PDB file of C-alpha atoms in Angstrom:
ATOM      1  CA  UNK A   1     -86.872  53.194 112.889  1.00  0.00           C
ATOM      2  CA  UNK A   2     -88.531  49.899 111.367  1.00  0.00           C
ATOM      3  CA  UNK A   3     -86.125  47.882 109.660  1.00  0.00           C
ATOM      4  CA  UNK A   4     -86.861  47.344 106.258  1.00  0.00           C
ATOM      5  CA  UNK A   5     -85.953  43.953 105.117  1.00  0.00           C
ATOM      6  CA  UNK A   6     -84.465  43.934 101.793  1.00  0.00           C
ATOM      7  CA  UNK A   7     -85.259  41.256  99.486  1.00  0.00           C
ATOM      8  CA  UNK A   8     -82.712  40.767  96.733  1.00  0.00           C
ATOM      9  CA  UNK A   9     -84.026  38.447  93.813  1.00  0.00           C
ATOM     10  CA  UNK A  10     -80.935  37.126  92.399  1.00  0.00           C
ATOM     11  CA  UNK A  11     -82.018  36.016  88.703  1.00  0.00           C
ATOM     12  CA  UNK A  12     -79.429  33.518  87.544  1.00  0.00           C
ATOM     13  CA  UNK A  13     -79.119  33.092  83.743  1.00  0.00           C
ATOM     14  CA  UNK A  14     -77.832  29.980  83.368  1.00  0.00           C
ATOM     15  CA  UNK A  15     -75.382  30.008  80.151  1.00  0.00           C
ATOM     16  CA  UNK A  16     -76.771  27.338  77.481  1.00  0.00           C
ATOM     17  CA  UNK A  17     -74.168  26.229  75.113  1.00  0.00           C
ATOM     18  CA  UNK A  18     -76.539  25.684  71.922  1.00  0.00           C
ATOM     19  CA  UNK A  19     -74.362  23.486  69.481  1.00  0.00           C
ATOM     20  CA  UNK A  20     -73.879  24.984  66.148  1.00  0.00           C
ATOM     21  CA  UNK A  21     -75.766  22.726  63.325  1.00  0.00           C
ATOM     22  CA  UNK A  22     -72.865  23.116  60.863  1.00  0.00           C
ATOM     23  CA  UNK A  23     -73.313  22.032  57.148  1.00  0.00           C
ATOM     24  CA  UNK A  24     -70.764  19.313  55.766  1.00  0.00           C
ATOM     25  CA  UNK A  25     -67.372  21.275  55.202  1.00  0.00           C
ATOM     26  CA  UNK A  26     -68.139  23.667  58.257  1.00  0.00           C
ATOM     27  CA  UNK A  27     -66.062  23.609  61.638  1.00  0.00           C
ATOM     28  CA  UNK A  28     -68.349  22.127  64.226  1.00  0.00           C
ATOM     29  CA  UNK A  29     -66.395  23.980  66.606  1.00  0.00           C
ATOM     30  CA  UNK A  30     -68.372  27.175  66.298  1.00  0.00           C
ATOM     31  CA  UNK A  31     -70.792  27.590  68.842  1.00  0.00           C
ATOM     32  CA  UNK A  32     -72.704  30.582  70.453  1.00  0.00           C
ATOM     33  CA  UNK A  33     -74.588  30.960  73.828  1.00  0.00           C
ATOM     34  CA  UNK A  34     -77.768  31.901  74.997  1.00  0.00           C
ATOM     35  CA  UNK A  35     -78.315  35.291  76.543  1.00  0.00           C
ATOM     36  CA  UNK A  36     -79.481  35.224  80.278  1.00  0.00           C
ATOM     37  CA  UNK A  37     -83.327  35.314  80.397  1.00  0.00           C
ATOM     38  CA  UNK A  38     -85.309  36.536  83.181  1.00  0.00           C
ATOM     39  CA  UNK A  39     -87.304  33.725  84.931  1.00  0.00           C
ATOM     40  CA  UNK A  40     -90.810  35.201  84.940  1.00  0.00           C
ATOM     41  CA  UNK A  41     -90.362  36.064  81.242  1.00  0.00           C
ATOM     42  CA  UNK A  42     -89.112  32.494  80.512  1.00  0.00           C
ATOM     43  CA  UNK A  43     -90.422  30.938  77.581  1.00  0.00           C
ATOM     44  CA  UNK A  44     -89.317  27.666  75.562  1.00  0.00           C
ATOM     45  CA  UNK A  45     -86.578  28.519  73.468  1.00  0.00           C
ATOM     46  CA  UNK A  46     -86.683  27.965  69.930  1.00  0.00           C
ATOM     47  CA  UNK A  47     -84.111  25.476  68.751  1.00  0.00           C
ATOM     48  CA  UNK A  48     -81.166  27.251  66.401  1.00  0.00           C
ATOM     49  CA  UNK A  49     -82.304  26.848  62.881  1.00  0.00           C
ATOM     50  CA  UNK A  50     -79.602  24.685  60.893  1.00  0.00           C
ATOM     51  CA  UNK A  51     -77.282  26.989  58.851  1.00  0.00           C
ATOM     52  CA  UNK A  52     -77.612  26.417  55.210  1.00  0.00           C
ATOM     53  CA  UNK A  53     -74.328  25.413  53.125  1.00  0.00           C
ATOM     54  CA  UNK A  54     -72.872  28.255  51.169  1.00  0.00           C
ATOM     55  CA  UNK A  55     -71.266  25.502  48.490  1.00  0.00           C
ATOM     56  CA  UNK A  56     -72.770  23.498  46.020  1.00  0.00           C
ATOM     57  CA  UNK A  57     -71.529  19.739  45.908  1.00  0.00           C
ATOM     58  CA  UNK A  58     -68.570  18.984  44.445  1.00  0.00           C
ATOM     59  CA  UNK A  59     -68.676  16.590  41.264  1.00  0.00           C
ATOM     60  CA  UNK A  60     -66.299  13.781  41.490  1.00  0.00           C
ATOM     61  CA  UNK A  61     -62.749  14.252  40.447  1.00  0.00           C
ATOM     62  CA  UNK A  62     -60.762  11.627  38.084  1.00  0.00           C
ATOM     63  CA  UNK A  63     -58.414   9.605  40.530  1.00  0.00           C
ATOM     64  CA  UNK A  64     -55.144  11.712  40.902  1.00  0.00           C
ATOM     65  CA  UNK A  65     -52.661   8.756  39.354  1.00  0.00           C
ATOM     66  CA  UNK A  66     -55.562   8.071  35.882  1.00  0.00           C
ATOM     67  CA  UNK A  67     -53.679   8.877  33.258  1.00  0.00           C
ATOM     68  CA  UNK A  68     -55.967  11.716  30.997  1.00  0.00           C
ATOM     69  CA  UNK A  69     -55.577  11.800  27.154  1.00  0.00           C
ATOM     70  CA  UNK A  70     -54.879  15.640  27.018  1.00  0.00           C
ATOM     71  CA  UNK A  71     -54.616  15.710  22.845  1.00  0.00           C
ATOM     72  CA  UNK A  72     -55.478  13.433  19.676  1.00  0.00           C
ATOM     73  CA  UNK A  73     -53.249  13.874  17.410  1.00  0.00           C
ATOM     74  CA  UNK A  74     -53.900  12.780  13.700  1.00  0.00           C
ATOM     75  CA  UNK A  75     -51.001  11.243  12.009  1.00  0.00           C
ATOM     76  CA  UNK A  76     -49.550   8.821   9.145  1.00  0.00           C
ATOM     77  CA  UNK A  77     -47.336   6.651  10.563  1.00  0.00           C
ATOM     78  CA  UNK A  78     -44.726   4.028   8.601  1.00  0.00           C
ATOM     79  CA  UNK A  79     -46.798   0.776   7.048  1.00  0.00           C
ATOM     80  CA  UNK A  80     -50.213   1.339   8.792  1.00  0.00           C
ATOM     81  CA  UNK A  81     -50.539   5.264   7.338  1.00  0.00           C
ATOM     82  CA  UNK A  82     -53.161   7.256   8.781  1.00  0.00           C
ATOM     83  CA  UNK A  83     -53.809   7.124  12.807  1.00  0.00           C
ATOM     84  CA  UNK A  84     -54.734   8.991  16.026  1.00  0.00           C
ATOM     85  CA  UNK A  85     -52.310   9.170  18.774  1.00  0.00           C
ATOM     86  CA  UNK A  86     -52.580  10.884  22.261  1.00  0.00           C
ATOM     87  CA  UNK A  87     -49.689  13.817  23.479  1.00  0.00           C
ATOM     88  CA  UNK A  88     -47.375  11.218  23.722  1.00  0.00           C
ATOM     89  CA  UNK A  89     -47.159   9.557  20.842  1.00  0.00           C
ATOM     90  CA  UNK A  90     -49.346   6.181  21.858  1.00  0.00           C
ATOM     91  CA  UNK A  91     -51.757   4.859  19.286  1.00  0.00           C
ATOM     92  CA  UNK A  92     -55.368   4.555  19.802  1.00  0.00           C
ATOM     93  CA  UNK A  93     -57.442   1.863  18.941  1.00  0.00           C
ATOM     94  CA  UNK A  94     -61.795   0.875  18.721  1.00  0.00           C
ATOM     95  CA  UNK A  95     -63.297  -1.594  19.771  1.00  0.00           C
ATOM     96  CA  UNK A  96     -65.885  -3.718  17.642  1.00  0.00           C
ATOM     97  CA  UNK A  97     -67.580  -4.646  20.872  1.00  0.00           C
ATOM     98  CA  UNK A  98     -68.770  -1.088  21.693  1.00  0.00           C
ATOM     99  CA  UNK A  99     -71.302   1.030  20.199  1.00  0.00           C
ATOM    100  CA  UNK A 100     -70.538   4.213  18.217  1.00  0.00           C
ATOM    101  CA  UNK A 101     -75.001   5.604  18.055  1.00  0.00           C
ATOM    102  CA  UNK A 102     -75.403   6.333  21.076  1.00  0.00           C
ATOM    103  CA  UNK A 103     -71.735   5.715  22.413  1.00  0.00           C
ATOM    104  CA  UNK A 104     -70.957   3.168  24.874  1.00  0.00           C
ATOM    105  CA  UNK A 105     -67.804   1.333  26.278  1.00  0.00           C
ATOM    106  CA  UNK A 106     -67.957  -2.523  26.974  1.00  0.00           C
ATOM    107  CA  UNK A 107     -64.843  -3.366  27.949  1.00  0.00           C
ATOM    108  CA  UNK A 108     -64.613  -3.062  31.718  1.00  0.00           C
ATOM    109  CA  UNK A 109     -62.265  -4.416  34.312  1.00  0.00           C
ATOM    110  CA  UNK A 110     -59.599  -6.601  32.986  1.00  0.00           C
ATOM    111  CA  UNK A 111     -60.591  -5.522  29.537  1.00  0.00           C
ATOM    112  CA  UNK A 112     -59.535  -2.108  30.466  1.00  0.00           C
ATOM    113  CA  UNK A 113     -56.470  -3.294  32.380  1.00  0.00           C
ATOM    114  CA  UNK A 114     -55.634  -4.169  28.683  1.00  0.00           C
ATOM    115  CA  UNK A 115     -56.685  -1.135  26.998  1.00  0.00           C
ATOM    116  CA  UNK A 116     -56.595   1.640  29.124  1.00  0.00           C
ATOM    117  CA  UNK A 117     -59.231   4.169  27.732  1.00  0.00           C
ATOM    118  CA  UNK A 118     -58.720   7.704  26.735  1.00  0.00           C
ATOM    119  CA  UNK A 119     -59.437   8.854  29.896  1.00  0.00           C
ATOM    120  CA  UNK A 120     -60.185  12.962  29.865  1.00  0.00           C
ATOM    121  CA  UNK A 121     -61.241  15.814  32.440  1.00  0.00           C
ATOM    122  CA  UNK A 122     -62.022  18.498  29.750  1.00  0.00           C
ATOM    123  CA  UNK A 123     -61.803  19.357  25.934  1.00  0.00           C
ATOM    124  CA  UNK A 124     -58.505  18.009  24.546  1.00  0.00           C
ATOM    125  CA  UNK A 125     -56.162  19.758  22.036  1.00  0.00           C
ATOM    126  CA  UNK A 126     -56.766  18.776  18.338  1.00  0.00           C
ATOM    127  CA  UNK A 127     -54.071  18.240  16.013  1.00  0.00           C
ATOM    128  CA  UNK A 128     -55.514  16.911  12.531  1.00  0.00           C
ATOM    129  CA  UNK A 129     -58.818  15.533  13.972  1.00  0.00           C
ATOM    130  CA  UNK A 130     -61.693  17.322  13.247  1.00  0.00           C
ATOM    131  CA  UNK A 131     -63.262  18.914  16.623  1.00  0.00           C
ATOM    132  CA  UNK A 132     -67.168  17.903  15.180  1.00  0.00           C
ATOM    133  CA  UNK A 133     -65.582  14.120  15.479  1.00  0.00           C
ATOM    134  CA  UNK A 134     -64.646  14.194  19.346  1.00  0.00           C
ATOM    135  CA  UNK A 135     -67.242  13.530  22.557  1.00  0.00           C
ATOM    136  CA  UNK A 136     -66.938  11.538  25.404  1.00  0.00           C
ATOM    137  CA  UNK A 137     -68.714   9.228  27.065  1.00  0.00           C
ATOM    138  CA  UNK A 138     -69.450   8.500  30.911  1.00  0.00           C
ATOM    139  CA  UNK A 139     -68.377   4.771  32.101  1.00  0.00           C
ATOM    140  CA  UNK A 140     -69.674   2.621  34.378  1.00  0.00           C
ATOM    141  CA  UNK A 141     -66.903   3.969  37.477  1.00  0.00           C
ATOM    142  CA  UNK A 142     -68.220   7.484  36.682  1.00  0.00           C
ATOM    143  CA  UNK A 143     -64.777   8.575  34.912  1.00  0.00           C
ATOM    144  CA  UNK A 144     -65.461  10.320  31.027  1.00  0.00           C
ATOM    145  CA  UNK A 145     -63.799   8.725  27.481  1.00  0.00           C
ATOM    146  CA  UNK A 146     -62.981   9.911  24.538  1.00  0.00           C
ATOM    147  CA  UNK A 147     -64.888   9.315  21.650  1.00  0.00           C
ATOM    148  CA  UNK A 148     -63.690   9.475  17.779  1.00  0.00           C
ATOM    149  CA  UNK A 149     -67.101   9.776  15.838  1.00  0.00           C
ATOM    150  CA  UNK A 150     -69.013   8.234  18.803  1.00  0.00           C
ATOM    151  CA  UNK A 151     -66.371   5.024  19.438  1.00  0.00           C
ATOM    152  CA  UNK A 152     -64.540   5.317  22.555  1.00  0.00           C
ATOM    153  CA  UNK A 153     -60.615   5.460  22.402  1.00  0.00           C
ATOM    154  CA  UNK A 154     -58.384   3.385  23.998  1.00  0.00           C
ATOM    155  CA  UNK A 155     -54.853   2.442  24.102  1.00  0.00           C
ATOM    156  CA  UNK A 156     -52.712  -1.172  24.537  1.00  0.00           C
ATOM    157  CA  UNK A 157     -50.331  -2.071  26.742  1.00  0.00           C
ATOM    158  CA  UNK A 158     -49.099  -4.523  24.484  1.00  0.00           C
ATOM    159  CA  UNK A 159     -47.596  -1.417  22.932  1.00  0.00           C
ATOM    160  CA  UNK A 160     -43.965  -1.098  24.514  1.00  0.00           C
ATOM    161  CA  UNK A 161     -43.372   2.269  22.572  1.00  0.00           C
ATOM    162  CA  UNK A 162     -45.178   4.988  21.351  1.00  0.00           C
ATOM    163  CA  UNK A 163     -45.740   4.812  17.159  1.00  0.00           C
ATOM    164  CA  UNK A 164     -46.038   0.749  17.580  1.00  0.00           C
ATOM    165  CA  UNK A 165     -49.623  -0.793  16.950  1.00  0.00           C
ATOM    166  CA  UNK A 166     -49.220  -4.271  18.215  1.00  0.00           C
ATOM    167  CA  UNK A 167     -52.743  -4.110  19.021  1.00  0.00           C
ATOM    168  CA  UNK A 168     -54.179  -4.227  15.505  1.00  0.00           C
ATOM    169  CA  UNK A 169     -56.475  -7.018  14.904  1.00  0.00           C
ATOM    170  CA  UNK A 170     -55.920  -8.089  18.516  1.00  0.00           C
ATOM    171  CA  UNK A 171     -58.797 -10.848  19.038  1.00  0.00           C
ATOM    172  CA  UNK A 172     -60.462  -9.518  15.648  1.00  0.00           C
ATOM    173  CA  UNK A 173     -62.158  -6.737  17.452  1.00  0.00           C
ATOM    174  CA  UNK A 174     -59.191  -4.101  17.822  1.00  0.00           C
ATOM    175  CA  UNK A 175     -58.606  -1.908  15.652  1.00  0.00           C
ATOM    176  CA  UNK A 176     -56.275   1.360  14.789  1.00  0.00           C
ATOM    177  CA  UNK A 177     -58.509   4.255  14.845  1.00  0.00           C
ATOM    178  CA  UNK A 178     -58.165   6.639  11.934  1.00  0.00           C
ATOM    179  CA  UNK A 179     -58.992  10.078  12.146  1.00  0.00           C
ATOM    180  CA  UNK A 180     -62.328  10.235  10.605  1.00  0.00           C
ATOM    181  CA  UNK A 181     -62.959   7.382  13.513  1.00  0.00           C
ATOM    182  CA  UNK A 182     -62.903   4.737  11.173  1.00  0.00           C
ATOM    183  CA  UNK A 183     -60.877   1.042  11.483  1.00  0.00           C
ATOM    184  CA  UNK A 184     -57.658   1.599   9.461  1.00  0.00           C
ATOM    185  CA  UNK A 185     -57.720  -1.691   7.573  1.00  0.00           C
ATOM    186  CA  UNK A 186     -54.496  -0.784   5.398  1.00  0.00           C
ATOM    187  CA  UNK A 187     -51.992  -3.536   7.359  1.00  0.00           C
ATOM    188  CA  UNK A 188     -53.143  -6.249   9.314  1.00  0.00           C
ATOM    189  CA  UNK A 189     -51.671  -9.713  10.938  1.00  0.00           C
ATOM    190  CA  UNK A 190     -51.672 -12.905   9.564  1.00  0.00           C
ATOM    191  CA  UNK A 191     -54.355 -14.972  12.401  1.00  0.00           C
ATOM    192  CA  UNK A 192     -56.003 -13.525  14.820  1.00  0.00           C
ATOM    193  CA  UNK A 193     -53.580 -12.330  17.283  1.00  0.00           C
ATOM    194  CA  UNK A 194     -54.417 -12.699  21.544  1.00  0.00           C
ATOM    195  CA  UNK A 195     -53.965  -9.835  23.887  1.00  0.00           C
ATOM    196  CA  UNK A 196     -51.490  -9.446  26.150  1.00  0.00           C
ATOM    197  CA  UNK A 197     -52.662 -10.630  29.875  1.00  0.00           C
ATOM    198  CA  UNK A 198     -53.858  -7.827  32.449  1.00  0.00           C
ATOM    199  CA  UNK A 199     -51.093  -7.189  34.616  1.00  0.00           C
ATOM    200  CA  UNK A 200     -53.165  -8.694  37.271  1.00  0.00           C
ATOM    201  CA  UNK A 201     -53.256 -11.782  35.723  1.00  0.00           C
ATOM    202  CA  UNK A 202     -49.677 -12.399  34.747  1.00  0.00           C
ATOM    203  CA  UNK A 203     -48.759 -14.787  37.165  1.00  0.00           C
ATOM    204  CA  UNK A 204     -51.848 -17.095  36.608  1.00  0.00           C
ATOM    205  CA  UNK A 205     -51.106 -16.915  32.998  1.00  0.00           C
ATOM    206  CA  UNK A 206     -47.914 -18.297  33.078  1.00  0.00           C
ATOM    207  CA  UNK A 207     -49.260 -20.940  35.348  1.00  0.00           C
ATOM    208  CA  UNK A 208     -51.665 -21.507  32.668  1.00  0.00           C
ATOM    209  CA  UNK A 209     -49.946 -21.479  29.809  1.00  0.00           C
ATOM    210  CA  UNK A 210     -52.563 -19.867  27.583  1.00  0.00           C
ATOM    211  CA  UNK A 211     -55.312 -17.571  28.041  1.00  0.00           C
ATOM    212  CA  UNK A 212     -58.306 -17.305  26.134  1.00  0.00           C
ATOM    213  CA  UNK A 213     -59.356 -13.898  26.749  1.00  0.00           C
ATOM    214  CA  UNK A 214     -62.774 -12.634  25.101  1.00  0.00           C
ATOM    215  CA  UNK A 215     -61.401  -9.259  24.387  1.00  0.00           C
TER     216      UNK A 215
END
């Protein structure tokens, strides 16, 4: 009896760990393998197409510790009379240096250490202020303001309360807003009074003496 010879063809499929092209926000960790392909039918394998993201990209958030103006409240307060005040009581002020048509905020960095603007993620509550008054505009960090008939809001740290307006006049620019978006001229300083220095600043102030600040 011949001997047959057996020939056994071992066909080793070699396990290829493909890496998973994973959109931003995906685990990279996810990966699949090749199935085992026979050598004579071996051809170039295509390269795994890279998975399109399911999300849309996210628009940036305000800062978690901004303060946002959540209502504008129109009020009459004692001497000054007619005003605009946010949910807690502060009064808001205008700027003479900013534009109203189209809106626009100039007062940036230590300006804005000094009046903090109206900062808002959303439509605010209305309290005596008329909703066809109210927009916001987009500054130059990205963040929105609120605008009273196209001049953006702002408050003053110079304020130690909530109901004072030590800002009025401040630097003959500031004003008290009124609720039609107007300056509310009815009681202002004697002089021209100076703002209070940015926090930032306090210490070279007082080295200083005086500081002549442009807003």
């Amino acid at each position: 009896m011949a001997q047959m010879k057996r020939t056994v063809i071992v066909v080793a499929g070699a396990m290829v760990a493909l890496t998973a092209c994973a959109p931003a926000g995906y685990d990279p960790a996810n990966q699949s393998a090749a199935e085992p392909v026979a050598v004579a039918a071996a051809e170039p394998t295509a390269s795994a197409e890279p998975e399109a993201s399911a999300e849309a990209p996210v628009a940036d958030a305000p800062p978690a510790d901004v303060d946002l103006t959540e209502k504008l409240v129109g009020k009459s307060v004692a001497r000054m009379g007619k005003v605009v005040t946010d949910q807690d009581g502060w009064v808001l002020y205008r700027f003479d240096k900013d534009t109203a048509d189209p809106p626009s905020s100039n007062c940036v960095d230590k300006c804005a250490e000094v009046w903090p603007p109206a900062l808002t993620d959303g439509d605010p509550q209305l309290s005596g202020v008329s909703d066809d008054k109210v927009g916001t505009v987009t500054r130059q960090d990205g963040t929105r303001q609120l605008t009273l008939a196209g001049w953006p809001l702002y408050r003053y740290i110079g304020d130690k309360k909530p109901g004072q307006w030590k800002g009025q006049g401040v630097g003959g620019t500031w004003f008290v807003v009124a609720p039609d978006g107007k300056k509310n001229l009815s009681c202002l300083p004697k002089g021209t009074p100076k703002p209070v220095a940015p926090p930032s600043d306090s210490e070279a102030d007082s080295d200083a003496g005086s500081s002549d600040y442009s807003y």
